[in-house]
XYZ file of C-alpha atoms in Angstrom:
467
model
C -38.293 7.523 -0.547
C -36.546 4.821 1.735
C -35.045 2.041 -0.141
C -35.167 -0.912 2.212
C -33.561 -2.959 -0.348
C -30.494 -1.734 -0.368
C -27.682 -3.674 1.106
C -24.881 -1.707 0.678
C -23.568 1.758 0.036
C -21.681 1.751 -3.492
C -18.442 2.528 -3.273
C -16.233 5.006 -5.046
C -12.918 4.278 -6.826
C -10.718 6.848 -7.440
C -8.450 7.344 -10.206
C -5.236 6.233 -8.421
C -6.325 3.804 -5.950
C -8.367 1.731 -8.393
C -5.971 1.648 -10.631
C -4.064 -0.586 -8.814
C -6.591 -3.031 -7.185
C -5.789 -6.512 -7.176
C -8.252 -8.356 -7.939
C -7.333 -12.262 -7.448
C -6.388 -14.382 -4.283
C -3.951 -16.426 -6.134
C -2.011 -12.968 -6.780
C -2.099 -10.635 -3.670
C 0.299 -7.925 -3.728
C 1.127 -8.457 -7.260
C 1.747 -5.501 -9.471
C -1.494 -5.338 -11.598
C -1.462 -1.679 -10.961
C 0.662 -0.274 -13.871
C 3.671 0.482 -11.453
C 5.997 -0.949 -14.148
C 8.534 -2.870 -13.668
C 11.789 -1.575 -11.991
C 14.981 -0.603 -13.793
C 17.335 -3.322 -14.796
C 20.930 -0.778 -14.288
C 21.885 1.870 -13.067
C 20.307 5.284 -13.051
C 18.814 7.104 -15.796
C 18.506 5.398 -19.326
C 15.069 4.321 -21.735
C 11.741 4.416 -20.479
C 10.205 0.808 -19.043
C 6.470 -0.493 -19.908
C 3.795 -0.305 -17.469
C 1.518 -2.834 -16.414
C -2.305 -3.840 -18.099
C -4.211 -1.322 -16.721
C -2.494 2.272 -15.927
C 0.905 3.648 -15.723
C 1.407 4.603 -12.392
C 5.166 4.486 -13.081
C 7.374 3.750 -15.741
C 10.957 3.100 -13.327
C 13.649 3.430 -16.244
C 16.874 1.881 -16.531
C 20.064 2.366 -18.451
C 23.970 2.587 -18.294
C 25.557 4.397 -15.346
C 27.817 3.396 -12.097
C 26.383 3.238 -8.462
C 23.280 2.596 -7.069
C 20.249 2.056 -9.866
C 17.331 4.080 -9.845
C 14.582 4.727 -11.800
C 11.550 7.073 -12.183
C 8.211 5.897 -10.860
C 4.611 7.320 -11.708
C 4.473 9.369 -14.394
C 0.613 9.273 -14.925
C -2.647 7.873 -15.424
C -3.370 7.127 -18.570
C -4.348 3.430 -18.395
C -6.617 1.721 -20.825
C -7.902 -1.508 -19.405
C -11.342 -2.815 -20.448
C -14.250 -0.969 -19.071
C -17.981 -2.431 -18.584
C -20.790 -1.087 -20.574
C -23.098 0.459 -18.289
C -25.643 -0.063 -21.205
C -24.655 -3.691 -21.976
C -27.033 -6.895 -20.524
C -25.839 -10.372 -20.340
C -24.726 -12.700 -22.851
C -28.052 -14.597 -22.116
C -30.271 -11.342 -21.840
C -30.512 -10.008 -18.027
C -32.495 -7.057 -16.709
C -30.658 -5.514 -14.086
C -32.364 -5.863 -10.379
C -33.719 -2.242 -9.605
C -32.844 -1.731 -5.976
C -36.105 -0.176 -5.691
C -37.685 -3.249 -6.987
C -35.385 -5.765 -5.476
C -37.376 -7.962 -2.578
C -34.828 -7.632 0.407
C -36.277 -6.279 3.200
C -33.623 -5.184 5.113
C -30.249 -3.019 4.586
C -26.922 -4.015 5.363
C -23.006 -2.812 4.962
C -20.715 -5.259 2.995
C -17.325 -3.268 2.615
C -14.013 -3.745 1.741
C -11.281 -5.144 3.987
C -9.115 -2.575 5.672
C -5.729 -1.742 4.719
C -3.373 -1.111 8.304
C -0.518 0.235 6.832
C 2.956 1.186 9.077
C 5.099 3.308 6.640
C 8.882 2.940 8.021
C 10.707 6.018 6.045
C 14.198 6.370 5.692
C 15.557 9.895 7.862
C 19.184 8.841 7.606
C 21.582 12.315 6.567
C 22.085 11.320 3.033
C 18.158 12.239 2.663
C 19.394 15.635 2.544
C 21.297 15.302 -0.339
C 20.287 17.970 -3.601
C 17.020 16.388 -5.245
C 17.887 17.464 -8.433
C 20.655 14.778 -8.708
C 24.004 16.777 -8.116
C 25.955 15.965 -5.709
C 26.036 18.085 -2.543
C 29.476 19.067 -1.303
C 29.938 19.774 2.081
C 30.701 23.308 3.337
C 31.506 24.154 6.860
C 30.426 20.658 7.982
C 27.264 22.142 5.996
C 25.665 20.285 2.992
C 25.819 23.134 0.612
C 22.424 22.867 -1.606
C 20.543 25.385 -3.830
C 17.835 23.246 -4.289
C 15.685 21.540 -2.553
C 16.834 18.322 -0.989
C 15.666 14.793 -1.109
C 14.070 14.661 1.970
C 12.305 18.318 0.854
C 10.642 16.426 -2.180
C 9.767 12.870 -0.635
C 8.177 14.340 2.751
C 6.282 16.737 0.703
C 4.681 13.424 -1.469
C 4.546 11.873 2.659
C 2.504 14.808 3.439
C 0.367 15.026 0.457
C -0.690 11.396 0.517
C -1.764 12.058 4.410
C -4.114 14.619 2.761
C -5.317 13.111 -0.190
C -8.812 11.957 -0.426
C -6.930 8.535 -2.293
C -6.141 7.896 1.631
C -9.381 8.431 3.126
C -10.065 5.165 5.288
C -6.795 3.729 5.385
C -5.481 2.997 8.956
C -1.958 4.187 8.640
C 1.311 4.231 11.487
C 4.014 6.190 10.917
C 7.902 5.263 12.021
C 11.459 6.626 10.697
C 14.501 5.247 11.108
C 17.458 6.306 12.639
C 15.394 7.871 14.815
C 15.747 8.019 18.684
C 12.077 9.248 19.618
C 12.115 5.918 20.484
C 15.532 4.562 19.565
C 16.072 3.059 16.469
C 19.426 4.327 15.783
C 21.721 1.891 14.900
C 24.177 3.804 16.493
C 27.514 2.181 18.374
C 28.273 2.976 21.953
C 30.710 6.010 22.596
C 34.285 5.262 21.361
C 33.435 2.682 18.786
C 33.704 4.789 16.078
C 31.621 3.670 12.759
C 31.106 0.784 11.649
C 31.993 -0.783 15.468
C 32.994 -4.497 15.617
C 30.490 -7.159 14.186
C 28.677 -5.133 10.965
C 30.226 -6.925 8.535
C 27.474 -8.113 6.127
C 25.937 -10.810 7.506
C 26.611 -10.490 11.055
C 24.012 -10.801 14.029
C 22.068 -7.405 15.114
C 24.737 -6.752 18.032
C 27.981 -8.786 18.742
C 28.230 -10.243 21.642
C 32.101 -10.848 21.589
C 32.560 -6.852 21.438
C 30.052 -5.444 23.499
C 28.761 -3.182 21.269
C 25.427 -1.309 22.218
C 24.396 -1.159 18.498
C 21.030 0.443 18.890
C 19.554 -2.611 16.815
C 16.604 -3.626 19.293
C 13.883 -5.011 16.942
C 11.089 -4.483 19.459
C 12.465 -1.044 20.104
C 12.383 -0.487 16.488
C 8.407 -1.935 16.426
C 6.995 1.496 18.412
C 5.242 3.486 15.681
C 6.316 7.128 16.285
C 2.452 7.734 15.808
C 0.142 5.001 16.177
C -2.208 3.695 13.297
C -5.514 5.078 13.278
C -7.929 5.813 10.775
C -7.732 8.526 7.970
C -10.947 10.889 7.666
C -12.516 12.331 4.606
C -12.268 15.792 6.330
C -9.250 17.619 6.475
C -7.425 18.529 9.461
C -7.922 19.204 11.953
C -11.197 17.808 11.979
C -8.740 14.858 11.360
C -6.567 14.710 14.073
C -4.764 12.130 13.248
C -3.949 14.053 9.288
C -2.630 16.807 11.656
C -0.339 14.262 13.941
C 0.958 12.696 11.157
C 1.836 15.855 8.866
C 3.103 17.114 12.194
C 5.260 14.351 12.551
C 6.668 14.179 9.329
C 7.584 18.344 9.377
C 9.186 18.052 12.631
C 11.703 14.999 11.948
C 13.766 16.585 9.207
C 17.155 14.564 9.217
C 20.224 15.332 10.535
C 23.180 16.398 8.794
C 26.680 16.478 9.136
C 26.800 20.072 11.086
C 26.056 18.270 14.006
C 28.695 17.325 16.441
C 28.598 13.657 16.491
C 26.101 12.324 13.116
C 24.808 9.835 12.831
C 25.496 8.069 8.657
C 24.130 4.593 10.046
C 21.112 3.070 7.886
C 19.663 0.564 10.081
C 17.709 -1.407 7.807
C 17.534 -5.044 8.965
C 16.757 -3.258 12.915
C 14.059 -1.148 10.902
C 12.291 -3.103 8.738
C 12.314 -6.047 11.458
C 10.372 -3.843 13.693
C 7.914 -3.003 11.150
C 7.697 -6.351 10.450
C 7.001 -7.662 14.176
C 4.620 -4.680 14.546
C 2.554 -5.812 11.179
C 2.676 -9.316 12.184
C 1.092 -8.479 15.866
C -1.263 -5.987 14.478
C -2.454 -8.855 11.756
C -3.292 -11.780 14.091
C -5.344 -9.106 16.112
C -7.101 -7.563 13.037
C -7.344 -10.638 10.839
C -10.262 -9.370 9.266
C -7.783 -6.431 7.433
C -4.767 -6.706 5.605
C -1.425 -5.482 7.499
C 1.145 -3.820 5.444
C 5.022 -2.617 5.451
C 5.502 0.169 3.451
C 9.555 0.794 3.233
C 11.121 3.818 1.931
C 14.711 4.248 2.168
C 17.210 5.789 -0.471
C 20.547 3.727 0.810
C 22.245 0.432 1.282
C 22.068 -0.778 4.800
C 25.010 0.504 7.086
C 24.618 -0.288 10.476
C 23.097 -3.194 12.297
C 23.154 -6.809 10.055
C 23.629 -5.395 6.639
C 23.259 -8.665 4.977
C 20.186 -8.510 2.508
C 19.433 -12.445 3.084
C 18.911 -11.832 6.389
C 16.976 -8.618 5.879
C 14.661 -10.261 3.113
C 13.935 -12.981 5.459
C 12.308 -10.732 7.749
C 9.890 -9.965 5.626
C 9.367 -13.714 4.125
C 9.036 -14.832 7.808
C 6.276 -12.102 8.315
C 4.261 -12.400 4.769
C 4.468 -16.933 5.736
C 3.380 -16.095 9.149
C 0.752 -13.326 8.735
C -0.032 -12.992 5.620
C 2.065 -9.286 5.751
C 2.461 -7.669 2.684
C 5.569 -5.629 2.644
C 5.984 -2.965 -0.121
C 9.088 -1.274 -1.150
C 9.870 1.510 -2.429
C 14.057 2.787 -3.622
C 14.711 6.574 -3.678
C 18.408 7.844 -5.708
C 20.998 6.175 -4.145
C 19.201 3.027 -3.416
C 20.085 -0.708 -4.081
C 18.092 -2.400 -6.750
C 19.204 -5.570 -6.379
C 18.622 -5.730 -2.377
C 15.278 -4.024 -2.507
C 13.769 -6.301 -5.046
C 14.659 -9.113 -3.589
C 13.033 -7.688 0.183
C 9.468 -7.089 -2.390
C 9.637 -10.328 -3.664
C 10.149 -12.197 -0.361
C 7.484 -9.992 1.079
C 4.959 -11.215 -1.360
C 4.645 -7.689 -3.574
C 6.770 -9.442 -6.578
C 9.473 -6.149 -6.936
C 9.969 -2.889 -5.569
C 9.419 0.611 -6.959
C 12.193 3.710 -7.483
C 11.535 7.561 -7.720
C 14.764 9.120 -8.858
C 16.003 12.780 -7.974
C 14.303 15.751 -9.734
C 11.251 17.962 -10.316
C 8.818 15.309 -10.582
C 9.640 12.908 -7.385
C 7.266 14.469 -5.384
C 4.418 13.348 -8.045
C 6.035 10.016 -8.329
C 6.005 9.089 -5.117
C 2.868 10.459 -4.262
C 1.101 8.362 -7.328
C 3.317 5.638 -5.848
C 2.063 5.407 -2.431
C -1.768 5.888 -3.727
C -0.963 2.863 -5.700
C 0.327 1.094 -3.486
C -2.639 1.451 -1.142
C -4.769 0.499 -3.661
C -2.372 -2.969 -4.656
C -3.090 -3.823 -0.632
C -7.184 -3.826 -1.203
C -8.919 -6.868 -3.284
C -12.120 -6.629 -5.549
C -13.934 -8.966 -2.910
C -16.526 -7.812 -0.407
C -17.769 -9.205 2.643
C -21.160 -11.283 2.576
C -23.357 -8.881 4.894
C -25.160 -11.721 7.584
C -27.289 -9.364 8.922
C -29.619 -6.107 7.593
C -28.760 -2.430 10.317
C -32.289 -3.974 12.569
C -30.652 -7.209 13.167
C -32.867 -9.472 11.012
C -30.628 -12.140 9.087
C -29.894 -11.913 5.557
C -30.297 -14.725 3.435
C -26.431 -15.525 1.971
C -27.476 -17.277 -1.504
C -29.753 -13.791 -2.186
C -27.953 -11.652 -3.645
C -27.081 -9.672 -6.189
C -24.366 -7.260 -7.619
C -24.776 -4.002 -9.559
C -22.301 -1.837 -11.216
C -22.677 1.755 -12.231
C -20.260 4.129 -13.826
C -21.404 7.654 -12.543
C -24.639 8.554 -13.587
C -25.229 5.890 -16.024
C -27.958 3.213 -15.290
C -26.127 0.363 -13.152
C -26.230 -2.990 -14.682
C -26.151 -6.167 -12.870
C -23.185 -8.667 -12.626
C -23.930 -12.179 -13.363
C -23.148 -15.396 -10.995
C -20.771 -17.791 -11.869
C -19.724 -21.072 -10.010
C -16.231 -20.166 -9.730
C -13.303 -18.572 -10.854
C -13.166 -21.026 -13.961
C -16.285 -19.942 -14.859
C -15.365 -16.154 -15.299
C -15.326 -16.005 -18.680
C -15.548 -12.009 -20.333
C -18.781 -11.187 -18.898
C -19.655 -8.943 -16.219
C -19.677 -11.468 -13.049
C -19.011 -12.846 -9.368
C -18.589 -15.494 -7.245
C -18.844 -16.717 -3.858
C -15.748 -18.068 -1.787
C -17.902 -21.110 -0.960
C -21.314 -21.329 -2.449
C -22.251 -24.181 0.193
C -21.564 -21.320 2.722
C -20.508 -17.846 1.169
C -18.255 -15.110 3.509
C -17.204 -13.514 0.812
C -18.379 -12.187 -3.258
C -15.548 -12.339 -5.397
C -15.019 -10.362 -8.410
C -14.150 -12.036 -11.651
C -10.517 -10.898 -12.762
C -11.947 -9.061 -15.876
C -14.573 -7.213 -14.004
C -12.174 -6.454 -11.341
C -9.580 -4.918 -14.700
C -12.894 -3.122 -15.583
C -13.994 -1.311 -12.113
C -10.383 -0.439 -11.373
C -9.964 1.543 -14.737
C -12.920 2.882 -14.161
C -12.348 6.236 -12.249
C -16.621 6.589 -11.776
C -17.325 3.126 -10.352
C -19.810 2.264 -7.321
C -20.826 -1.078 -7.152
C -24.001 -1.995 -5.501
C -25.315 -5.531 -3.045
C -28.736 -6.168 -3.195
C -30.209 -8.610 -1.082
C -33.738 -10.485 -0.722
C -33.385 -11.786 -4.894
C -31.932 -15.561 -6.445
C -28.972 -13.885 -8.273
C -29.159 -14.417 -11.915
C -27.045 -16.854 -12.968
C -24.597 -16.754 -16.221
C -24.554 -19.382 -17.925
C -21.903 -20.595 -20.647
């Protein structure tokens, strides 16, 4: 049976991903997803709340000296509202059948794109222990029984590469220091470390000294691997799963045993690549949403170390693009400083996965959220049906289904005002619509909803909720 009515595949929401949709204009890249919020001191300590819908994380916080850390993602167990499949209208509705439904044409309305550049932190303290002991140094050899920190995070790096969660992101991938390009931070022979002009607050590279600080921004702005989309299929049917696993396994960090290591942290060099790349990337793709994903588990050391001037990258790129930059604190990281990068970024705070058995879980769940925080419960308006024929804008209609229960249909409302409780949408402009909005408590509903697939219909008046 052909169904020439329907205007758009469902789609899917997985357990993660939905969970941390956000769902309103007035709040992108706000934490809606359960992620928590981040640990007030030090490391260790009582166990934070999670958000209204999931928790994704719970960072924790209590007494203790050092950097602050806290442990993110330890589940799934949200219990935001869910629709009733079963459930009409207020006012009495029959959903549209899509069979029945008098489009006559069929047409893709989908989600905007997420193009994500993940700049992660290879700097030699990464190979610390992971369980949270200290690791003395033996032989100019970091002497560790267990695995280390960069063993547990690039493992979560790897696994979100091949999780079906990341299936249609278009993801880059960049660490820093790294020299494959340069992005070292690294002074010129004889400068010793930190050279001249690294004082907190200081520009990239002094001038008066000479320096060759390895801070280039736009050197810092090549993506070791460059973004392309994320398959369904495993690799190597997906080459680019394969380059970016291969990537990740081959760039281990160095430690100490070499003969001149480099301890830098080149932050503000780092992240202001990632930012210029996002920014670029954004006013080329303005139809998807650009995003910074930092991971890094130290202070800045090298290059301007001033967290000011690193925030403001990210400010500058989130006023200029619309950027969304994403943090995220391993042990040893700065609370403080990182939060204050999220905020000015537009993501509100960042996220910490301490040391131990479970941080490859946590930030696995973490960077699944995250993905989902950078997609919206809005679709695009399809104009025209897959033979060319226009569709008319001010027919259409929304269904909802929750696996193989009977969809129902989501009422029209004017505006976001006129959400209300029920099941509803509504256009960006009804004069002339681009895009169908979700209303926030359907979008709290689909997103803890692990079965949803929501359905466009074209070719009908939508039915219209009134209050």
């Amino acid at each position: 049976m052909i169904r020439n009515t329907f205007t758009s595949v469902g789609f899917l929401v997985s357990a993660l991903a939905t969970a941390a949709y956000s769902c309103s204009s007035n709040t992108t890249g706000s934490d809606t997803s359960g992620l928590g919020a981040p640990s007030t001191t030090g490391k260790g300590g009582g166990t934070g709340s999670g958000g209204t819908s999931g928790t994704i994380g719970n960072p924790t916080g209590g007494s203790g000296g050092g950097g602050s850390s806290g442990v993110a993602a330890t589940g799934n167990t949200g219990s935001g509202p869910v629709i009733n499949p079963d459930a009409g209208q207020a006012d009495g509705s029959t959903t549209i059948d899509e069979d029945a439904a008098c489009g006559t044409g069929k047409a893709s309305a989908t989600l905007k794109p997420v193009n994500m550049l993940v700049m992660y932190d290879r700097s030699w303290s990464m190979n610390e222990c992971g369980d949270g002991n200290d690791s003395p140094i033996t032989n100019n050899t970091l002497d560790c029984p267990t695995l280390s920190r960069w063993d547990l995070t690039s493992a979560a790096l790897i696994k979100f590469f091949q999780s079906a969660e990341a299936a249609d992101l278009n993801v880059a991938l960049r660490f820093f220091p790294d020299d494959t390009p340069g992005c070292t931070g690294f002074p010129a022979a004889g400068m010793g470390f930190p050279p001249p002009g690294m004082d907190a607050g200081a520009p990239a590279a002094d001038a008066g000294t000479g320096a060759d600080l390895n801070c280039d921004i736009p050197t810092c702005a090549m993506p070791l691997v460059n973004i392309a989309p994320l398959l369904a299929d495993p690799a190597p049917t997906d080459a680019h799963e394969a380059e970016l696993v291969a990537a990740v396994a081959s760039h281990a960090p160095p430690g100490p045993e070499m003969p001149n290591p480099n301890p830098s942290t080149p932050t503000y060099a780092a992240l202001g690549g990632a930012e210029q790349w996002a920014v670029t990337y954004q006013m080329a793709h303005p139809d998807g949403q650009a995003v910074v994903v930092l991971v890094t588990d130290g202070e800045p050391y090298g290059c301007d170390t001033s967290t000011n001037n690193i925030a403001r990258l990210a400010a500058d790129a989130n006023t200029q693009a619309g950027v969304l930059t994403y943090v995220v604190g391993l042990t040893g990281s700065s609370e403080a400083g990182l939060n204050q990068i999220a905020r000015s970024g537009g993501t509100d705070q960042a996220y910490f996965v301490s040391d131990g058995n479970t941080a490859t879980d946590d930030l696995l769940k973490t960077l699944i959220a995250i993905k989902g925080m950078a997609l919206s419960c809005d679709l695009e308006v399809p104009t025209n049906d897959e033979s060319g024929m226009e569709i008319n804008p001010h027919l259409i209609n929304v269904n909802y289904a929750s696996g193989t229960n009977p969809a129902t249909e989501l009422g029209y409302v004017e505006n976001l005002a006129a959400c209300g409780s029920e099941p509803a949408w509504y256009y960006d402009d009804p004069n002339n619509p681009t895009i169908i909005h979700l209303c926030p408590s359907t979008c709290d509903s689909v997103k803890a909803d692990t079965m949803a697939t929501l359905q466009i219909l074209a070719g009908c008046k939508p039915h219209i909720v009134t209050r």
